[in-house]
Tab-separated table of C-alpha atoms in Angstrom:
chain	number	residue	atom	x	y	z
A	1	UNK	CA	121.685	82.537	117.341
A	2	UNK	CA	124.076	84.845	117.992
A	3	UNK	CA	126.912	85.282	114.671
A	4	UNK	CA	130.848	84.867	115.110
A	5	UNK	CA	131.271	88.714	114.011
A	6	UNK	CA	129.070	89.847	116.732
A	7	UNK	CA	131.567	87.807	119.393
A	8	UNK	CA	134.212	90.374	118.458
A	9	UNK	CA	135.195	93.449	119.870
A	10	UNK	CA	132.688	96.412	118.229
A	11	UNK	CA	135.683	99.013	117.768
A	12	UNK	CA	139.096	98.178	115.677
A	13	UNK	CA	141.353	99.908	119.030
A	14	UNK	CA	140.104	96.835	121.228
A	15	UNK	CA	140.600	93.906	118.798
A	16	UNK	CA	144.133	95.302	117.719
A	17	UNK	CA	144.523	95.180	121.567
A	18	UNK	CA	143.494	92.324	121.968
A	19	UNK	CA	145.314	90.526	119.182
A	20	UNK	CA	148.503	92.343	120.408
A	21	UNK	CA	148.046	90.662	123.890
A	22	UNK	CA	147.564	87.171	122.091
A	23	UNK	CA	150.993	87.506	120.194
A	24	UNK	CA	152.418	88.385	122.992
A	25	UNK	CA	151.492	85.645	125.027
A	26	UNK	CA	152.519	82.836	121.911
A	27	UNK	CA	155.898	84.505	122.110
A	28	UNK	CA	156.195	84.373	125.708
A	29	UNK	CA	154.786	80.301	125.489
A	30	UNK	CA	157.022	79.573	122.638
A	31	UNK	CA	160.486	81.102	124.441
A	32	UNK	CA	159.337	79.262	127.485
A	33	UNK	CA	159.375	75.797	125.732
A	34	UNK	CA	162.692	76.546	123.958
A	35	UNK	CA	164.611	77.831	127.337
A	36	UNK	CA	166.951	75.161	128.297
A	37	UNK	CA	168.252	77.238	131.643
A	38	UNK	CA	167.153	80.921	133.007
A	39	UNK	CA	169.163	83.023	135.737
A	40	UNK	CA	167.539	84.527	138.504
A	41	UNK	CA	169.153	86.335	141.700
A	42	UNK	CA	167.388	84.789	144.465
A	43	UNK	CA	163.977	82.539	144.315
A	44	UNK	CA	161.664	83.252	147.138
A	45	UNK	CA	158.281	80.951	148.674
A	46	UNK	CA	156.269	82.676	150.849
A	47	UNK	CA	152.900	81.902	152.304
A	48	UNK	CA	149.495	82.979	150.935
A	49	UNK	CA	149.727	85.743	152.305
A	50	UNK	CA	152.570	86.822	151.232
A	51	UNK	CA	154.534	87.627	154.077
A	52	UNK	CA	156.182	84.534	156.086
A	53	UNK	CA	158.973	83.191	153.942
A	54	UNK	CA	159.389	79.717	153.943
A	55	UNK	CA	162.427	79.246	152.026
A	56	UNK	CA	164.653	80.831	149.169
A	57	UNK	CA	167.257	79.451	146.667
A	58	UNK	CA	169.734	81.656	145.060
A	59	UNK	CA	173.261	82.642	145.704
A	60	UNK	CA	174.794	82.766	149.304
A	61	UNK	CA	176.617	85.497	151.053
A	62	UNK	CA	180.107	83.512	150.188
A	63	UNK	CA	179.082	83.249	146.654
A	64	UNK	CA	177.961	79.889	146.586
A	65	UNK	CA	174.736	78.507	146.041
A	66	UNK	CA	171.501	76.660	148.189
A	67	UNK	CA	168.347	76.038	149.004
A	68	UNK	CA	167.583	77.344	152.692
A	69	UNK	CA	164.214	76.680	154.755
A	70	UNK	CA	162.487	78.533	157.395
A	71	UNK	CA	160.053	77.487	159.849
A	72	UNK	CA	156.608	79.349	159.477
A	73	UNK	CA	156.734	80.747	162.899
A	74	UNK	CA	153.161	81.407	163.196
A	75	UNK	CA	150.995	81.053	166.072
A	76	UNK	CA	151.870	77.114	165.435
A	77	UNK	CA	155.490	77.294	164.632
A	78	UNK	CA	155.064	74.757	161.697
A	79	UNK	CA	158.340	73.175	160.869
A	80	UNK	CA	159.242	73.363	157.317
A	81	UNK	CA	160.383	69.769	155.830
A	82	UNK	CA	161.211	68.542	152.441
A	83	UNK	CA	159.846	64.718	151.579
A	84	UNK	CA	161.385	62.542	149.002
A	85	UNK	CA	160.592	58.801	147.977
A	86	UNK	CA	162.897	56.298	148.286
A	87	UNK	CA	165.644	57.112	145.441
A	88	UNK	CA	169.493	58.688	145.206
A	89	UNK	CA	170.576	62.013	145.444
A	90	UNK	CA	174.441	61.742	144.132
A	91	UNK	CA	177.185	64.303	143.668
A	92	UNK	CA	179.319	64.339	141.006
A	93	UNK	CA	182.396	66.961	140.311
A	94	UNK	CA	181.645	69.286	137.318
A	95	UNK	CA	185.105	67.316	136.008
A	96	UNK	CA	183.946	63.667	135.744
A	97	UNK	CA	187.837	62.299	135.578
A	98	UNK	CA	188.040	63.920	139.302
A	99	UNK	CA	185.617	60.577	140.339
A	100	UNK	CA	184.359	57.670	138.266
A	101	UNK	CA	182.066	56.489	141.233
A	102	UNK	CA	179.843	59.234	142.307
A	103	UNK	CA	179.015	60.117	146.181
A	104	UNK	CA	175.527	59.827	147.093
A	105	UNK	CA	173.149	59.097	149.703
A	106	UNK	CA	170.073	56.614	149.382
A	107	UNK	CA	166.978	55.493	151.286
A	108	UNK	CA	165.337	52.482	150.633
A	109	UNK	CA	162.294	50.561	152.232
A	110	UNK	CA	161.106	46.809	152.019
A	111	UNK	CA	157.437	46.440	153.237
A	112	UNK	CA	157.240	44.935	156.364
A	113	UNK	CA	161.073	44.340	156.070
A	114	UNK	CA	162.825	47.299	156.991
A	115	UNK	CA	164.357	50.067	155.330
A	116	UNK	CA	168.093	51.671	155.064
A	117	UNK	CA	169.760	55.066	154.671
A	118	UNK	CA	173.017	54.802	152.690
A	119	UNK	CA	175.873	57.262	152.745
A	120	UNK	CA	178.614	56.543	149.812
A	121	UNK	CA	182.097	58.237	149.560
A	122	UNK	CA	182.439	57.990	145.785
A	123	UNK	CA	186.035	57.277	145.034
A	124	UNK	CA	188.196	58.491	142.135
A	125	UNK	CA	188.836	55.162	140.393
A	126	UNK	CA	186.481	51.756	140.046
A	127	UNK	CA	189.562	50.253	141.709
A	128	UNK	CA	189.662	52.090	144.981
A	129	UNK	CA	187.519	51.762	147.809
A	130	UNK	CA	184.558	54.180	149.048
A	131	UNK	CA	183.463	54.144	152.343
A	132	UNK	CA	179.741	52.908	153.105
A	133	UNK	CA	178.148	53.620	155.861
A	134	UNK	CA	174.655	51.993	156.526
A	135	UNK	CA	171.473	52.755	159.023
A	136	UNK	CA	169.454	49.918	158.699
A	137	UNK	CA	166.044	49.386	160.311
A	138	UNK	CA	164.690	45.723	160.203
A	139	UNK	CA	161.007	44.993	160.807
A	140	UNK	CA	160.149	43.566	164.442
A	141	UNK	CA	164.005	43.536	165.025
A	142	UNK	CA	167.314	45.677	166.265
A	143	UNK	CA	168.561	48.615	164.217
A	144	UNK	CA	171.967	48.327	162.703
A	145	UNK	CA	174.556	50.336	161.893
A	146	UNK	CA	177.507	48.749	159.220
A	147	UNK	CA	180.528	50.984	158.576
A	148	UNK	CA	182.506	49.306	155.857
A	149	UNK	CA	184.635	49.258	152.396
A	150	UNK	CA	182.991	49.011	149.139
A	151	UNK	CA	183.666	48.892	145.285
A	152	UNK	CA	181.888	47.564	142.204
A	153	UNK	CA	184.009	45.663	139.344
A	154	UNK	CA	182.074	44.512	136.241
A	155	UNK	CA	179.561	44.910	137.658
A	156	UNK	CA	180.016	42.461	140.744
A	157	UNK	CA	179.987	44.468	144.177
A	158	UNK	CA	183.053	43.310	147.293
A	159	UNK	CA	183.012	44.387	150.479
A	160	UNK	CA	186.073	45.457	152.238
A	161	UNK	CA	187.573	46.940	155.204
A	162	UNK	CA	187.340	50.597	156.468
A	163	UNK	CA	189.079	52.708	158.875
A	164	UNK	CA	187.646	54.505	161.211
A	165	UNK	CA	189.056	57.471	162.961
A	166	UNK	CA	187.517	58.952	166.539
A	167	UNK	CA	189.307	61.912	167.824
A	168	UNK	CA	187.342	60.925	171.312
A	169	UNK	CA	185.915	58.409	173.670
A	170	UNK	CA	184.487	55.718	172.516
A	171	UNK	CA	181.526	53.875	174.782
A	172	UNK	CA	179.298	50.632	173.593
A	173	UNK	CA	176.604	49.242	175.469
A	174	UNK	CA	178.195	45.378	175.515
A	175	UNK	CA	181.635	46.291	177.045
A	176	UNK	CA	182.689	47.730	180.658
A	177	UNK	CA	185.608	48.381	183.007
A	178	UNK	CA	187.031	49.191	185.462
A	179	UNK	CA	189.532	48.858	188.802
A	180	UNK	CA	189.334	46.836	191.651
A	181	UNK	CA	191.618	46.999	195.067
A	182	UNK	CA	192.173	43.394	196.344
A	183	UNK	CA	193.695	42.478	199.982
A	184	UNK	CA	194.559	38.989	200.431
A	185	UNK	CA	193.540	37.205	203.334
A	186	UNK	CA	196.214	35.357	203.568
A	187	UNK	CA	199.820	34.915	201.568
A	188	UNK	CA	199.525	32.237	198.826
A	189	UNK	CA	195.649	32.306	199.368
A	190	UNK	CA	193.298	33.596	196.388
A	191	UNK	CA	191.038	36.142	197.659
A	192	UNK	CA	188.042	37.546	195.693
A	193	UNK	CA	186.016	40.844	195.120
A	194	UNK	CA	182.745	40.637	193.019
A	195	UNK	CA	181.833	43.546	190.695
A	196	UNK	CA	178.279	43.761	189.950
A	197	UNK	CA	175.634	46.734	188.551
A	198	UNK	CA	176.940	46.454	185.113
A	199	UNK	CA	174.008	45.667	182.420
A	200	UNK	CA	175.676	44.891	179.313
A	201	UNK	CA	174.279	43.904	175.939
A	202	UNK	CA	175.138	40.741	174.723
A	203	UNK	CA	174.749	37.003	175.294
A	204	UNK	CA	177.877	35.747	175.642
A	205	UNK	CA	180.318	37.273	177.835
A	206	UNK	CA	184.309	37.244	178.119
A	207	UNK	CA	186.436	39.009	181.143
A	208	UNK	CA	189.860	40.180	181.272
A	209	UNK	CA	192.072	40.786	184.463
A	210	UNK	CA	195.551	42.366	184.936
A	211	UNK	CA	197.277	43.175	188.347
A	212	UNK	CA	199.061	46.590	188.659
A	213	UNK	CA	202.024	45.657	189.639
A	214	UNK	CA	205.620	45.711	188.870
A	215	UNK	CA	206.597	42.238	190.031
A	216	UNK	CA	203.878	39.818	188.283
A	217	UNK	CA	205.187	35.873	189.004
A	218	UNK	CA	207.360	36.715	192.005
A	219	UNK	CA	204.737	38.883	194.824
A	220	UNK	CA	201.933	38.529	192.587
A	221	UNK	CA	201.644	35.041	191.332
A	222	UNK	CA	197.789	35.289	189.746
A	223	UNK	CA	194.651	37.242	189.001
A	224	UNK	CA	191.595	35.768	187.528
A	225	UNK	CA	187.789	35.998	186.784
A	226	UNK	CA	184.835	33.978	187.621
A	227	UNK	CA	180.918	34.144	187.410
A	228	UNK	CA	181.065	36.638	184.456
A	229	UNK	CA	177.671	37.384	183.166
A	230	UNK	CA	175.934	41.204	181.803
A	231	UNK	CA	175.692	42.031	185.459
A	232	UNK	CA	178.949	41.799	186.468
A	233	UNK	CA	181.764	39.398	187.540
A	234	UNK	CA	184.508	37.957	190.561
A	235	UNK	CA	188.204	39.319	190.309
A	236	UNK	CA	190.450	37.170	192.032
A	237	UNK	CA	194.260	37.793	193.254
A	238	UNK	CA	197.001	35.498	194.494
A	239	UNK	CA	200.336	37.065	195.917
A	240	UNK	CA	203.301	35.692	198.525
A	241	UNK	CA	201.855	38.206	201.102
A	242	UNK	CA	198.989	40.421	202.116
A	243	UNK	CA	199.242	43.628	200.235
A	244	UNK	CA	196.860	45.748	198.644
A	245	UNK	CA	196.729	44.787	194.422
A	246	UNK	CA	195.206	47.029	192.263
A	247	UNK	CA	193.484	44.718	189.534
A	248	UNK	CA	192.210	46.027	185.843
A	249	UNK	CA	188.909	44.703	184.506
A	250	UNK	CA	187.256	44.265	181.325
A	251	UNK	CA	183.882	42.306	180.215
A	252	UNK	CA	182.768	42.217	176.629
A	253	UNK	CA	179.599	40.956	175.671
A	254	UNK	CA	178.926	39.800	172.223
């Protein structure tokens, strides 16, 4: 059986090496376990091979900081993706008296329930309000989408309302309009025009009619709506003679 002394190095140069190496490495273990932060320039991932970066995180070329990903454009053009559980990720001012309630942005699931995607404003006091926005997926049903006011008091969350700004046009699938031209048959005789093709969401439907005109109650002395249902609807127009009237539409479905 082979002694301990023969397991070391024969000549002293190799075992002072050797120990040297060892010390080295407890020093380099030991600082590693104390270091609370380190500071590098710029962190790079490549491949295996070394040459396809896939992302690096470091400074930017304005000074700030960030993680940014690349595709591995290989012969298969993999798409580089980052995968978290459900959980938070908040943000939070390096001054916490800027914001008691932090921003964040959460993602949730309930088995064979749903799941939901939460974006939070924050706000700088308890008191005020944050804006909520919700994407909501239910199980066998409609996605939602819930755009709202929120705040948390002792611990007891309220709901509130939120306003929303759109610097454009704003189109739903459960409302339409529109213009029709209407000439009477006859004076004092209502006279329809049916608008159809429409396709709205919804199950119950309303209409709205307006005449353009500049003398409602004297020449034009009524406009309605009849058979209104998600494919369309009938204008109607009354007026003391047989000119052209220009009717507004709406249908809402809710």
């Amino acid at each position: 059986m082979p002694k301990q002394l023969d397991q070391l190095p024969s000549d002293p140069t190799t075992l002072a090496r050797r120990v040297r190496d060892l010390e080295r490495q407890m020093t380099e273990l030991r600082a590693a376990r104390r270091m609370g932060s380190a500071s590098v320039g710029r962190l790079r991932i490549y491949t295996e091979d070394g040459q396809t970066l896939l992302a690096e995180l470091g400074p930017t070329d304005d000074l700030g900081g960030g993680l940014t990903t690349y595709g591995n454009l290989g012969v298969d053009e993999i798409p580089i993706a980052a995968s978290l559980t459900s959980g938070e990720l908040n943000f939070q001012p390096t001054q916490p008296q800027i914001a008691d309630v932090k921003a964040r942005v959460s993602y949730d699931t309930i088995p064979e329930g749903g799941s939901t995607l939460q974006f939070s404003s924050g706000s700088v006091k308890e008191t005020d309000w944050a804006a909520v926005m919700d994407l909501s997926s239910v199980f066998g049903g409609r996605a939602a989408f819930l755009l709202n006011g929120f705040r948390e008091l002792d611990g007891v969350g309220e709901s509130g309302p939120c306003d929303l700004d759109l610097t454009g046009i704003l189109t739903a699938a459960n409302w339409a309009y529109g213009t029709v031209t209407i000439t009477p048959s006859a004076a004092n005789t209502p006279t329809s025009q049916v608008v159809s093709g429409l396709d709205l969401q919804g199950s119950t439907f309303f209409a709205f009619a307006t005449p353009q005109t500049a003398a409602p109650g004297s020449n034009v002395t009524g406009v309605g709506t009849t058979a209104v249902t998600k494919n369309g609807l009938t204008v109607w127009v009354t007026r003391t003679n047989t000119t052209a009237t220009v009717v507004n539409w709406q249908v809402i479905g809710v």
